[in-house]
Structure formats: C-alpha cells, structure tokens
CSV table of C-alpha atoms and ligand atoms in Angstrom, one decimal:
chain,number,residue,atom,x,y,z
F,240,MET,CA,-0.1,19.1,-7.6
F,241,ARG,CA,2.3,21.5,-6.0
F,242,SER,CA,5.1,22.8,-8.4
F,243,LEU,CA,8.4,21.7,-7.8
F,244,SER,CA,10.8,24.1,-7.0
F,245,PHE,CA,14.5,23.7,-7.7
F,246,ILE,CA,17.7,24.2,-5.3
F,247,THR,CA,21.1,24.8,-6.2
F,248,LYS,CA,24.2,23.2,-5.3
F,249,ALA,CA,24.8,26.4,-3.2
F,250,THR,CA,21.5,25.9,-1.4
F,251,LEU,CA,21.9,22.5,-0.3
F,252,SER,CA,25.8,22.8,1.1
F,253,GLY,CA,24.3,26.2,2.4
F,254,LEU,CA,21.9,23.9,4.5
F,255,ALA,CA,24.4,21.6,5.3
F,256,LEU,CA,26.5,24.3,6.7
F,257,LEU,CA,23.7,26.0,8.6
F,258,SER,CA,22.7,22.9,10.8
F,259,SER,CA,25.9,22.0,11.1
F,260,SER,CA,26.4,24.7,13.5
F,261,LEU,CA,23.8,23.1,15.9
F,262,TYR,CA,24.5,19.7,15.0
F,263,ALA,CA,27.6,17.8,13.4
F,264,SER,CA,26.4,16.9,9.5
F,265,PRO,CA,25.9,13.2,9.2
F,266,TYR,CA,26.8,13.9,5.6
F,267,SER,CA,30.4,14.2,3.8
F,268,SER,CA,30.2,17.6,1.3
F,269,ALA,CA,31.1,14.6,-1.5
F,270,THR,CA,27.9,12.9,-0.1
F,271,LEU,CA,25.9,16.1,-0.8
F,272,ASP,CA,27.0,17.3,-4.3
F,273,ALA,CA,26.1,13.6,-5.3
F,274,ALA,CA,22.9,14.4,-3.8
F,275,GLU,CA,22.5,17.9,-5.8
F,276,ALA,CA,23.4,15.7,-9.0
F,277,LEU,CA,21.2,13.1,-8.2
F,278,LYS,CA,18.2,15.4,-7.6
F,279,GLN,CA,18.8,17.2,-11.0
F,280,GLN,CA,19.0,13.8,-12.7
F,281,ALA,CA,15.9,12.5,-11.2
F,282,LEU,CA,13.6,15.9,-11.6
F,283,ASN,CA,14.5,15.1,-15.3
F,284,SER,CA,13.8,11.5,-15.6
F,285,SER,CA,10.3,9.6,-16.5
F,286,ASP,CA,12.0,6.0,-15.3
F,287,ALA,CA,9.5,5.6,-12.5
F,288,TYR,CA,6.3,6.5,-14.8
F,289,GLN,CA,7.8,4.2,-17.5
F,290,ILE,CA,8.6,1.3,-15.1
F,291,VAL,CA,4.9,1.4,-13.8
F,292,GLU,CA,3.9,1.9,-17.7
F,293,ASP,CA,5.7,-1.4,-18.9
F,294,LEU,CA,4.3,-3.5,-15.7
F,295,THR,CA,0.7,-2.4,-16.1
F,296,THR,CA,0.9,-2.9,-19.7
F,297,GLU,CA,3.3,-5.9,-20.4
F,298,ILE,CA,1.6,-7.9,-17.1
F,299,GLY,CA,-1.5,-6.0,-16.1
F,300,PRO,CA,-3.2,-7.5,-13.1
F,301,ARG,CA,-1.0,-9.8,-10.7
F,302,LEU,CA,-3.6,-11.5,-8.0
F,303,THR,CA,-1.5,-13.3,-5.7
F,304,GLY,CA,-1.3,-17.2,-6.9
F,305,SER,CA,-2.4,-16.3,-10.5
F,306,ASP,CA,-0.1,-17.0,-13.4
F,307,ASN,CA,0.1,-13.4,-13.9
F,308,ASP,CA,1.7,-13.2,-10.6
F,309,LEU,CA,4.4,-15.5,-11.5
F,310,ARG,CA,4.8,-13.7,-14.5
F,311,ALA,CA,5.5,-10.4,-12.7
F,312,VAL,CA,8.1,-12.0,-11.1
F,313,ASP,CA,10.1,-12.7,-13.9
F,314,TRP,CA,9.3,-9.5,-15.2
F,315,ALA,CA,10.5,-7.9,-12.1
F,316,LEU,CA,14.1,-10.2,-12.3
F,317,ALA,CA,14.6,-9.3,-15.8
F,318,ARG,CA,14.0,-5.5,-15.3
F,319,MET,CA,16.4,-5.5,-12.3
F,320,THR,CA,19.1,-7.3,-14.2
F,321,THR,CA,18.7,-4.9,-17.2
F,322,LEU,CA,19.0,-1.7,-14.7
F,323,GLY,CA,22.2,-3.1,-13.4
F,324,PHE,CA,21.7,-4.2,-9.8
F,325,ASN,CA,24.8,-5.9,-8.7
F,326,ASN,CA,22.4,-8.6,-7.1
F,327,VAL,CA,19.6,-9.9,-8.0
F,328,TYR,CA,17.4,-12.9,-6.8
F,329,LYS,CA,14.2,-14.3,-5.8
F,330,GLU,CA,12.9,-15.9,-2.3
F,331,PRO,CA,9.9,-18.3,-2.4
F,332,VAL,CA,6.7,-17.4,-0.4
F,333,GLU,CA,3.7,-19.6,-0.1
F,334,VAL,CA,0.7,-17.7,-0.9
F,335,PRO,CA,-2.9,-18.6,-1.0
F,336,HIS,CA,-4.6,-19.1,-4.3
F,337,TRP,CA,-8.2,-17.4,-5.0
F,338,VAL,CA,-9.7,-17.0,-8.1
F,339,ARG,CA,-12.8,-14.8,-8.8
F,340,ARG,CA,-15.4,-16.2,-11.5
F,341,VAL,CA,-18.6,-14.8,-11.0
F,342,ASN,CA,-20.0,-11.5,-9.1
F,343,GLN,CA,-23.5,-10.5,-9.8
F,344,ALA,CA,-26.3,-9.1,-7.5
F,345,GLU,CA,-29.6,-7.9,-8.3
F,346,VAL,CA,-32.9,-6.4,-6.5
F,347,ILE,CA,-35.6,-9.6,-7.1
F,348,SER,CA,-38.4,-7.2,-5.5
F,349,PRO,CA,-40.2,-5.2,-5.0
F,350,TYR,CA,-37.7,-3.1,-7.3
F,351,PRO,CA,-36.2,-5.4,-9.9
F,352,GLN,CA,-32.9,-4.0,-11.2
F,353,PRO,CA,-29.1,-5.3,-11.4
F,354,LEU,CA,-26.5,-4.1,-8.5
F,355,VAL,CA,-22.8,-3.5,-9.2
F,356,ILE,CA,-21.0,-5.4,-6.7
F,357,THR,CA,-17.5,-7.3,-6.4
F,358,ALA,CA,-16.8,-10.5,-4.4
F,359,LEU,CA,-14.1,-9.9,-1.7
F,360,GLY,CA,-11.1,-11.5,-1.7
F,361,ASN,CA,-10.9,-15.3,0.1
F,362,SER,CA,-15.3,-14.9,-0.3
F,363,ILE,CA,-16.6,-18.5,-0.6
F,364,SER,CA,-19.0,-19.0,-3.4
F,365,THR,CA,-23.0,-18.6,-3.2
F,366,PRO,CA,-24.7,-21.8,-4.3
F,367,LYS,CA,-24.4,-22.3,-7.9
F,368,ALA,CA,-28.4,-20.9,-8.5
F,369,GLY,CA,-27.3,-18.2,-6.2
F,370,LEU,CA,-29.0,-17.1,-3.0
F,371,THR,CA,-32.1,-14.9,-2.5
F,372,ALA,CA,-32.7,-13.1,0.9
F,373,ALA,CA,-33.8,-10.0,2.5
F,374,ILE,CA,-31.3,-7.2,3.5
F,375,VAL,CA,-30.3,-5.7,6.7
F,376,ARG,CA,-28.7,-2.3,7.0
F,377,PHE,CA,-26.3,-1.3,9.7
F,378,ALA,CA,-24.8,1.9,9.7
F,379,ASP,CA,-21.8,0.5,10.4
F,380,PHE,CA,-19.8,-2.4,12.0
F,381,ASP,CA,-20.7,-1.4,15.4
F,382,ALA,CA,-24.3,-1.9,14.7
F,383,LEU,CA,-23.9,-5.1,13.2
F,384,LYS,CA,-21.9,-6.3,16.1
F,385,ALA,CA,-24.6,-4.7,18.5
F,386,ALA,CA,-27.3,-7.1,16.7
F,387,PRO,CA,-28.8,-9.9,18.7
F,388,GLU,CA,-27.8,-13.3,17.9
F,389,GLY,CA,-29.7,-15.1,15.3
F,390,SER,CA,-31.8,-11.4,14.5
F,391,LEU,CA,-30.3,-12.4,11.1
F,392,THR,CA,-31.5,-15.9,10.2
F,393,GLY,CA,-31.4,-16.3,6.6
F,394,LYS,CA,-30.9,-12.9,5.9
F,395,LEU,CA,-28.3,-10.8,4.0
F,396,ALA,CA,-26.4,-7.9,6.4
F,397,PHE,CA,-25.5,-4.9,4.8
F,398,ILE,CA,-23.1,-2.6,5.9
F,399,ASP,CA,-23.2,0.9,5.0
F,400,HIS,CA,-20.4,3.0,6.2
F,401,LYS,CA,-19.1,5.5,4.3
F,402,MET,CA,-15.1,6.2,4.2
F,403,GLU,CA,-14.3,9.6,4.6
F,404,ARG,CA,-11.5,11.5,2.4
F,405,TYR,CA,-8.2,12.7,3.8
F,406,ARG,CA,-4.6,13.3,2.3
F,407,ASP,CA,-2.8,10.3,4.7
F,408,GLY,CA,-5.5,7.9,4.0
F,409,ARG,CA,-6.7,7.9,7.8
F,410,GLY,CA,-10.5,7.3,6.7
F,411,TYR,CA,-9.5,3.9,5.8
F,412,GLY,CA,-9.0,2.1,9.3
F,413,PRO,CA,-12.7,2.5,11.0
F,414,VAL,CA,-14.1,1.3,7.6
F,415,VAL,CA,-11.8,-1.8,6.8
F,416,LYS,CA,-12.5,-3.7,9.7
F,417,ALA,CA,-16.2,-4.4,8.3
F,418,ARG,CA,-14.5,-5.5,5.2
F,419,SER,CA,-11.9,-7.9,6.9
F,420,GLN,CA,-14.3,-9.3,9.7
F,421,GLY,CA,-17.7,-8.3,8.8
F,422,ALA,CA,-18.7,-11.8,7.3
F,423,SER,CA,-17.8,-13.6,10.5
F,424,VAL,CA,-19.9,-11.2,12.6
F,425,ALA,CA,-23.0,-11.7,10.3
F,426,ALA,CA,-22.7,-15.4,10.4
F,427,SER,CA,-22.6,-15.3,14.0
F,428,LYS,CA,-25.8,-13.7,14.1
F,429,GLY,CA,-27.5,-15.9,11.6
F,430,ALA,CA,-27.0,-14.2,8.2
F,431,VAL,CA,-26.3,-15.9,5.0
F,432,GLY,CA,-24.2,-13.1,3.3
F,433,LEU,CA,-22.7,-9.7,3.4
F,434,LEU,CA,-22.9,-7.0,1.6
F,435,LEU,CA,-20.9,-4.0,2.4
F,436,ARG,CA,-20.7,-0.5,1.3
F,437,SER,CA,-17.3,-0.2,-0.7
F,438,VAL,CA,-14.5,0.8,1.2
F,439,GLY,CA,-13.6,3.5,-1.1
F,440,THR,CA,-14.1,7.6,-1.0
F,441,ASP,CA,-15.6,7.9,-4.7
F,442,SER,CA,-18.8,7.7,-6.2
F,443,ALA,CA,-18.3,5.9,-9.4
F,444,ARG,CA,-20.2,2.9,-10.2
F,445,PHE,CA,-17.4,0.2,-9.3
F,446,ALA,CA,-16.9,-1.7,-6.5
F,447,HIS,CA,-13.6,-2.0,-4.3
F,448,THR,CA,-12.4,-5.4,-3.5
F,449,GLY,CA,-10.0,-6.2,-1.0
F,450,THR,CA,-9.1,-9.4,1.6
F,451,MET,CA,-11.6,-10.7,4.1
F,452,ARG,CA,-11.0,-13.4,6.3
F,453,TYR,CA,-13.1,-16.1,8.3
F,454,ALA,CA,-13.0,-16.4,11.8
F,455,ASP,CA,-12.5,-19.9,13.0
F,456,GLY,CA,-15.8,-22.3,14.3
F,457,ILE,CA,-18.1,-20.0,12.6
F,458,THR,CA,-20.1,-20.5,9.4
F,459,LYS,CA,-18.3,-19.1,6.2
F,460,ILE,CA,-20.6,-16.8,4.3
F,461,PRO,CA,-20.2,-15.6,0.9
F,462,ALA,CA,-19.3,-11.7,1.0
F,463,ALA,CA,-19.3,-8.9,-1.4
F,464,ALA,CA,-18.8,-5.0,-1.7
F,465,LEU,CA,-21.3,-2.8,-3.5
F,466,SER,CA,-20.2,0.3,-5.0
F,467,ALA,CA,-21.3,3.5,-3.6
F,468,PRO,CA,-24.2,4.4,-5.6
F,469,ASP,CA,-25.7,1.0,-5.3
F,470,ALA,CA,-25.2,1.0,-1.4
F,471,ASP,CA,-27.5,4.6,-1.8
F,472,GLN,CA,-29.6,3.1,-3.9
F,473,LEU,CA,-30.4,0.1,-1.3
F,474,THR,CA,-30.8,2.6,1.3
F,475,ARG,CA,-33.3,4.5,-0.8
F,476,MET,CA,-35.2,1.2,-0.9
F,477,LEU,CA,-35.4,0.6,2.9
F,478,ALA,CA,-36.7,3.8,3.5
F,479,ARG,CA,-39.9,2.9,1.4
F,480,HIS,CA,-40.0,-0.5,1.8
F,481,SER,CA,-38.8,-3.0,4.9
F,482,ASP,CA,-38.7,-6.0,2.7
F,483,ILE,CA,-35.9,-5.8,0.1
F,484,GLN,CA,-35.1,-9.2,-1.9
F,485,ILE,CA,-31.7,-9.5,-3.1
F,486,LYS,CA,-30.2,-12.0,-5.4
F,487,LEU,CA,-26.6,-12.9,-5.1
F,488,ASP,CA,-24.3,-15.0,-7.4
F,489,ILE,CA,-20.7,-15.3,-6.4
F,490,GLN,CA,-18.3,-18.0,-7.8
F,491,THR,CA,-15.1,-18.2,-6.5
F,492,GLU,CA,-12.4,-20.9,-6.6
F,493,ILE,CA,-10.0,-21.5,-3.5
F,494,HIS,CA,-6.9,-23.6,-4.6
F,495,PRO,CA,-4.3,-25.1,-2.7
F,496,PRO,CA,-1.5,-22.9,-1.5
F,497,ALA,CA,0.7,-21.9,-4.3
F,498,THR,CA,4.5,-20.5,-4.6
F,499,SER,CA,5.1,-16.8,-5.2
F,500,TYR,CA,8.6,-14.5,-4.9
F,501,ASN,CA,9.7,-11.6,-3.2
F,502,VAL,CA,11.9,-9.9,-5.9
F,503,ILE,CA,15.2,-8.6,-4.7
F,504,GLY,CA,17.8,-6.1,-6.4
F,505,GLU,CA,20.9,-4.9,-4.5
F,506,ILE,CA,23.3,-1.9,-5.1
F,507,SER,CA,26.3,-3.1,-3.5
F,508,GLY,CA,27.9,-1.0,-0.8
F,509,SER,CA,31.5,-0.1,-0.1
F,510,SER,CA,32.7,0.4,3.4
F,511,LYS,CA,29.4,-0.8,5.0
F,512,ALA,CA,28.3,-3.6,2.2
F,513,ASP,CA,26.7,-5.7,5.1
F,514,GLU,CA,24.5,-2.6,6.3
F,515,ILE,CA,21.1,-2.6,4.7
F,516,VAL,CA,19.0,0.6,3.5
F,517,LEU,CA,15.9,-1.4,2.2
F,518,ILE,CA,13.2,0.4,-0.2
F,519,GLY,CA,10.1,-1.7,-1.3
F,520,ALA,CA,6.8,-1.7,-2.6
F,521,HIS,CA,4.8,-5.0,-3.5
F,522,LEU,CA,4.5,-6.7,-6.6
F,523,ASP,CA,1.1,-8.1,-6.3
F,524,SER,CA,-2.4,-6.4,-7.0
F,525,TRP,CA,-5.9,-7.2,-7.0
F,526,ASP,CA,-7.4,-8.5,-10.1
F,527,GLU,CA,-9.6,-6.3,-11.7
F,528,GLY,CA,-7.8,-3.1,-12.6
F,529,THR,CA,-4.0,-3.2,-14.0
F,530,GLY,CA,-2.6,-2.2,-10.1
F,531,ALA,CA,-1.1,0.9,-11.4
F,532,LEU,CA,-1.6,2.8,-8.3
F,533,ASP,CA,-1.6,-0.1,-6.2
F,534,ASP,CA,1.2,-0.9,-6.2
F,535,GLY,CA,3.0,0.0,-9.6
F,536,ALA,CA,3.3,3.3,-8.5
F,537,GLY,CA,5.5,2.0,-5.5
F,538,VAL,CA,7.2,-0.4,-7.8
F,539,GLY,CA,8.1,2.5,-10.4
F,540,ILE,CA,9.2,4.9,-7.5
F,541,VAL,CA,11.7,2.2,-6.0
F,542,LEU,CA,13.1,0.7,-8.9
F,543,GLY,CA,13.4,4.5,-10.5
F,544,ALA,CA,15.2,5.6,-7.3
F,545,ALA,CA,17.9,2.8,-7.3
F,546,LYS,CA,18.3,3.5,-11.3
F,547,GLN,CA,19.2,6.8,-11.0
F,548,ILE,CA,22.2,5.8,-8.4
F,549,ILE,CA,23.1,3.3,-10.9
F,550,ASP,CA,23.2,5.5,-13.7
F,551,ALA,CA,24.9,8.2,-11.9
F,552,ASN,CA,28.0,5.3,-11.3
F,553,LEU,CA,28.0,6.2,-7.4
F,554,THR,CA,28.5,3.4,-5.0
F,555,PRO,CA,26.9,4.0,-1.7
F,556,GLU,CA,28.8,3.3,1.8
F,557,ARG,CA,25.7,1.0,2.5
F,558,THR,CA,23.9,-2.0,0.6
F,559,ILE,CA,20.7,-0.3,-1.2
F,560,ARG,CA,18.3,-3.4,-1.2
F,561,VAL,CA,15.1,-3.2,-3.5
F,562,VAL,CA,12.7,-5.6,-2.3
F,563,LEU,CA,9.5,-6.2,-4.1
F,564,PHE,CA,7.0,-8.1,-1.9
F,565,ALA,CA,4.8,-11.1,-2.6
F,566,ALA,CA,1.3,-11.2,-1.4
F,567,GLU,CA,0.8,-7.6,0.2
F,568,GLU,CA,-2.7,-7.5,-0.4
F,569,VAL,CA,-3.8,-11.1,1.2
F,570,GLY,CA,-2.1,-10.4,4.3
F,571,LEU,CA,1.5,-8.9,4.2
F,572,ILE,CA,2.5,-12.5,3.3
F,573,GLY,CA,5.6,-11.5,1.6
F,574,ALA,CA,6.7,-9.5,4.1
F,575,LYS,CA,6.2,-11.8,6.7
F,576,ALA,CA,8.3,-14.7,5.0
F,577,TYR,CA,11.3,-11.7,4.3
F,578,ARG,CA,11.2,-10.8,8.1
F,579,ASP,CA,11.6,-14.5,8.5
F,580,ALA,CA,14.0,-15.2,6.0
F,581,HIS,CA,16.4,-12.4,7.1
F,582,LYS,CA,15.9,-12.6,11.0
F,583,SER,CA,19.9,-13.0,11.2
F,584,GLU,CA,20.7,-9.5,9.7
F,585,LEU,CA,18.0,-7.7,10.9
F,586,ASP,CA,20.3,-5.7,13.4
F,587,LYS,CA,22.0,-4.8,9.6
F,588,HIS,CA,18.9,-3.2,8.8
F,589,TYR,CA,19.7,0.5,8.7
F,590,ILE,CA,16.3,2.1,7.7
F,591,ALA,CA,13.6,0.5,5.8
F,592,ALA,CA,10.7,2.3,3.9
F,593,GLU,CA,8.0,1.6,1.6
F,594,ALA,CA,6.1,3.3,-1.3
F,595,ASP,CA,2.5,1.7,-1.1
F,596,PHE,CA,0.1,4.7,-1.4
F,597,GLY,CA,-0.4,5.2,-4.9
F,598,ALA,CA,2.0,8.2,-7.2
F,599,GLY,CA,2.5,11.1,-4.7
F,600,PRO,CA,3.8,13.4,-4.7
F,601,ILE,CA,5.5,12.9,-1.2
F,602,TYR,CA,4.5,15.7,1.0
F,603,ALA,CA,6.0,14.7,4.4
F,604,LEU,CA,8.8,12.5,5.8
F,605,HIS,CA,7.9,10.3,8.8
F,606,SER,CA,10.3,8.1,11.0
F,607,ARG,CA,10.6,6.0,13.8
F,608,VAL,CA,14.5,6.3,14.9
F,609,SER,CA,16.0,6.9,18.4
F,610,GLU,CA,15.7,10.2,20.5
F,611,THR,CA,19.3,11.2,19.4
F,612,ALA,CA,18.9,10.6,15.8
F,613,LEU,CA,16.1,12.9,15.3
F,614,PRO,CA,18.2,15.9,14.5
F,615,GLN,CA,19.2,13.6,11.7
F,616,MET,CA,15.8,13.1,10.3
F,617,ASP,CA,15.1,16.8,10.8
F,618,GLN,CA,18.2,17.4,8.6
F,619,LEU,CA,16.8,14.6,6.1
F,620,ALA,CA,13.8,17.1,5.9
F,621,ALA,CA,15.4,20.2,5.7
F,622,LEU,CA,17.1,18.6,2.4
F,623,LEU,CA,13.9,17.7,1.0
F,624,ALA,CA,11.9,20.6,1.9
F,625,PRO,CA,13.1,22.3,-1.7
F,626,LEU,CA,10.8,19.3,-3.2
F,627,GLY,CA,7.9,19.7,-0.8
F,628,VAL,CA,8.3,17.6,1.7
F,629,GLU,CA,7.5,18.7,5.4
F,630,ARG,CA,9.0,17.0,8.3
F,631,GLY,CA,6.5,14.6,10.2
F,632,ASN,CA,6.2,12.8,13.3
F,633,ASN,CA,8.4,10.0,14.4
F,634,ASN,CA,5.6,7.3,14.9
F,635,SER,CA,6.0,6.0,11.5
F,636,TRP,CA,5.6,1.9,10.7
F,637,GLY,CA,7.6,2.2,7.4
F,638,GLY,CA,4.5,1.2,5.2
F,639,PRO,CA,2.1,-2.0,5.0
F,640,ASP,CA,5.1,-4.4,4.4
F,641,MET,CA,7.8,-2.7,6.6
F,642,SER,CA,5.4,-3.0,9.5
F,643,VAL,CA,6.6,-6.2,10.4
F,644,LEU,CA,10.1,-4.6,10.9
F,645,PRO,CA,10.2,-1.9,14.0
F,646,PRO,CA,8.7,-4.5,16.7
F,647,LEU,CA,11.8,-6.3,15.8
F,648,GLY,CA,13.7,-2.8,16.4
F,649,VAL,CA,14.4,-1.9,12.6
F,650,PRO,CA,14.3,1.9,12.2
F,651,VAL,CA,11.8,2.8,9.6
F,652,ALA,CA,10.8,6.3,7.6
F,653,GLY,CA,7.6,7.0,6.1
F,654,LEU,CA,7.7,9.3,3.0
F,655,ALA,CA,4.0,10.1,2.8
F,656,LEU,CA,2.2,10.0,-0.5
F,657,ASP,CA,-0.7,12.6,-1.2
F,658,GLY,CA,-3.4,9.8,-0.9
F,659,THR,CA,-6.3,12.2,-1.1
F,660,ASP,CA,-7.6,10.3,-4.5
F,661,TYR,CA,-6.2,7.2,-3.7
F,662,PHE,CA,-9.1,5.4,-2.3
F,663,ASP,CA,-11.3,6.5,-5.2
F,664,TYR,CA,-9.7,3.9,-7.3
F,665,HIS,CA,-7.8,1.3,-4.6
F,666,HIS,CA,-8.9,-2.2,-5.2
F,667,THR,CA,-11.3,-1.2,-8.2
F,668,PRO,CA,-11.2,-2.1,-12.0
F,669,ASP,CA,-10.5,1.7,-12.4
F,670,ASP,CA,-6.8,1.6,-10.8
F,671,THR,CA,-5.3,1.8,-14.3
F,672,LEU,CA,-2.1,3.8,-15.5
F,673,ASP,CA,-4.4,6.6,-16.5
F,674,LYS,CA,-4.6,7.6,-12.6
F,675,ILE,CA,-0.8,8.3,-12.0
F,676,PRO,CA,0.7,11.7,-12.7
F,677,PRO,CA,3.7,11.9,-14.3
F,678,LYS,CA,5.1,14.7,-12.8
F,679,ALA,CA,3.7,13.3,-9.2
F,680,ILE,CA,5.5,9.8,-9.7
F,681,GLN,CA,8.8,11.6,-10.6
F,682,GLN,CA,8.7,14.0,-7.4
F,683,SER,CA,8.3,10.7,-5.3
F,684,MET,CA,11.2,8.8,-7.1
F,685,THR,CA,13.1,12.1,-6.7
F,686,VAL,CA,12.3,12.0,-2.9
F,687,TYR,CA,13.1,7.9,-2.7
F,688,THR,CA,16.5,8.7,-4.5
F,689,LEU,CA,17.8,11.1,-2.0
F,690,PHE,CA,16.5,9.2,0.8
F,691,SER,CA,18.3,6.0,-0.3
F,692,TRP,CA,21.4,7.8,-1.2
F,693,LEU,CA,21.6,10.0,2.1
F,694,MET,CA,21.0,7.1,4.6
F,695,ALA,CA,23.1,4.9,2.7
F,696,ASN,CA,26.2,7.3,3.2
F,697,SER,CA,25.1,8.9,6.6
F,698,ASN,CA,27.2,8.5,9.7
F,699,THR,CA,25.0,8.3,12.8
F,700,GLU,CA,23.5,5.6,14.3
F,701,LEU,CA,19.4,5.7,14.4
F,702,ARG,CA,19.0,2.6,17.1
F,703,PRO,CA,17.0,2.0,19.5
F,704,ILE,CA,14.1,3.2,18.2
F,705,PRO,CA,11.1,3.6,20.4
F,706,LEU,CA,9.5,0.1,19.9
F,707,PRO,CA,5.6,0.1,18.7
F,708,LYS,CA,3.4,0.0,22.2
F,709,ALA,CA,0.8,-3.1,22.4
F,710,GLY,CA,-1.9,-1.7,20.1
F,711,GLU,CA,-0.5,1.3,18.7
F,712,SER,CA,-2.3,2.5,15.8
F,713,ARG,CA,-0.3,2.0,12.1
F,714,ARG,CA,-1.8,5.1,11.2
F,715,ALA,CA,0.0,8.4,12.4
F,716,PRO,CA,-2.3,10.5,14.8
F,717,PRO,CA,-4.7,13.1,13.2
F,718,LYS,CA,-3.1,16.4,12.3
F,719,PRO,CA,-5.1,18.9,13.2
F,720,LYS,CA,-4.8,21.2,9.8
F,721,ALA,CA,-3.6,20.8,6.4
F,722,ASP,CA,-5.8,17.8,5.5
F,723,LYS,CA,-8.4,18.3,3.0
V,1051,ZN,ZN1,-0.7,-1.8,-2.0
C-alpha cells in the first residue's frame, strides 16, 4: 500500500486559491478549514476498522433472508443511534430466502477423489442421493453457448474460464455471466448440472459462490463453483481420459420470500436540509465467510465517515444520508426498493456513492455529473490528491446499489477502491476480518469523510448528468496503463 502523505491547512487553502483563479471555488473557506480538520481527525481514527470488527465478530455471515440478516439490521440501527445520527430508521424490503445445506462433489472414476465446490446462490438441489454424470469442459461461456442442442444430454457442463486480475476489477464482467446464466444455457443443451470454475483470481482451495438465476421455461439444474485448483485438476484428468464421472451432492432450501430492511441514518442538513448527499454500502453478505471485505468494509467506511462529521460537531448544509442496503448480493433488491420508495425525492439527491469493493485504499475519483460541473469534480480530486486519489472518468455508475440511480438522472461518484486482491477472497469462506488492512480502510474512510463533507457544502449544480446509454457497460472503460 502506498504511504499516506499529510498536507497542511495552508496547502488546502492554497489549492482552493489556485483553482479559484480559473474557476470560482464551490467551497467557502470555513468549509475548507473544517475539511482540513476532518482529514487530520480521520487519519488518526480507527473507527472504520472498529465498525467492521464489531459487525463481523458480533454478527458474522449475513445471508439475505437469514436470522443473521435480521440481527445485522438490529445491529446497524443500534450502531447508528449510538453514533449520534439525527434520524435513524429502516425500510422493509421483500427478499428471497435461500439456504445452503450440503455441497459436495467427488470424482467417481477413473481417478476417485474429492473435489472442493460450493453451490451457487439460488441453486436447486440434486436428488437426495446425489447425481453422477460425465463432465464436458468448455473454455468459456461462449463455447458452451455454441454447443449443439442435445449435445449435453445427461452430462455435467464444466465452464473453465479464468478470471484476470486488475486493480479496478474489470476481469469480473467477462466471466460472471457464466455464473448467473450458465445453468440455464447448459440445461437448454440437455445438461443435468453445471460446474463453474470459481469467479476469482486466487489459487486457494476455496470455491467462490455468488448468485445465479434460472431462465423462464428452461429446466432448472443444480449449479456449483469449483475451486481454481480443482478446475485445473479436472482439466488434467480430461487430458488423460475422456470419460470423467463426477458425483455431485447439493442440498439447498428455497423458502418463501422474507422481509429484510434497508437501514438508514441521517445527519440533518441546515440551509439545504431537503437535499441529500447519499453514501452507502450493503449490509448483507454471502454465508460462508463473515462478509468482511464484501461488504463489511463498506459499512465501516461510510459509517466511519459520518462518525467523523458527527464527532467534529459539524452541521452540513445538505443532509448526509447513509444507507446500508439489504439484499445486494442476490440482485440489488434493497437498492431497487430504495429507488422506488424515494422516487419523489430523487430529484433532491445531490450526489450518491457506494463503497462496495473491499477496504481500499481509494485511488481515483470517478463521477457522472454535468459537463459544466466537471471543474468542480476536478477541484474535489485536487483536494483528495494528497491522500493518493487521482481524477478519473465521468462514466461512473456510483457502485452496484447506486447504479439504479443514474438512469433516473441522479449524479453519482465512484470512489475507486483498490481491488487488486479483492477477488482472491470475494464470496469465499476466506472473506474474513484479517484481510482488511487497517491503514487502507482508514484512508478510504478519510476520503469518504471529505467527499461527504465537501459535497454537502458545495454551491454548484451537478445536473443534468449524461444519462447512461442502453447497453453501456457498468464498469469504467479499461485504462491503457497503471494497472497491475
Ligand atoms: Zn458487495
């Protein structure tokens, strides 16, 4: 991790002065002085780390619809109240309730041995006694799609697509479609089950779960991810023998929909209290780890950021609203519920940003604001630069949950978290507290603190935003350099 450089009050004012010759500063000197004090305070605070430690220790896994999901809601309400938010409440969200019971697999012949798998979220069960079938390997999802009709009858499809590692996580998009849609495509060719090389960048013997869905009108088949070394093992077996028989035993339960909640806390604004600076993270997690990186870290970052402002006894002009979304992992369900419940005030949402990509540090400020507001974003980036944040693009979606807002005209920011290692742990039993570097999450919290404070007190308009085009990728376009 890069070292954090500290800047003085003189530097902040100097930056404001420098840019004011080209562009009227959107911030008063009192706002900038407070920002400087907040920065020093946040860079000496372990609040974000402490919040994730508490959440992952006291609640642990928070699978949507589970008892722990509801315990997390109560935990969040109590925590927000203790932190001193003015307004703390929850809003109901109807969520799916899927439960993992058993996920086992083994090679039956000709090389009998166990395999490490995990059922994909929403997968149905195999028969109680398991199912045994030959596997057919596909290099990627497109290869499976190209398989002739009926060519997989009675077989297990095995998609073996390796994910690539990038700081911004752009290796995820090309492989994750196979996880969400692979089972139905395989079933349409006659397959009785799907095995997917884990969507991850590690070589650990853990499999990565994640949600999948069944297409209407197509037979549902069980679906599981294999750990990376087990996918390699199967590939080596297939090079030696064409008939590799696998036994798959997956037992899951699909219950009627349950009720979960978006948990919301506000720092009430003063002169523009009806306008909202929205920061968020998601409270739910997968079931096998403790949801530390995904997304306990985000919870720590946004709650910690709000705490800095509350503890400094500052009142922002706009209301700062923190939303901990329900059911992100199973399809942005809490985010859609928030969008619908707050439709009448979306035009009062000044800007929105979500932390949902691990602990950081944050290395770039992306945005989606009007052309005329770009200088303001440049100036915000200049104020964040001493923390190691560079100015990014203007194509942001604001993070997974916030991505439902730009299509309705809400400006967003993307405070890009360094995700180089994120997909080593994402959706695995290994997503635990020890993966969170305290210094990284402290920097991320500091950036969110400054972002929230400055956005809540800026005096420029960010609308109208460039609306996303149909089919536009939700990830920033690849950058030619600087990525590992
Ligand atoms: Zn997440």
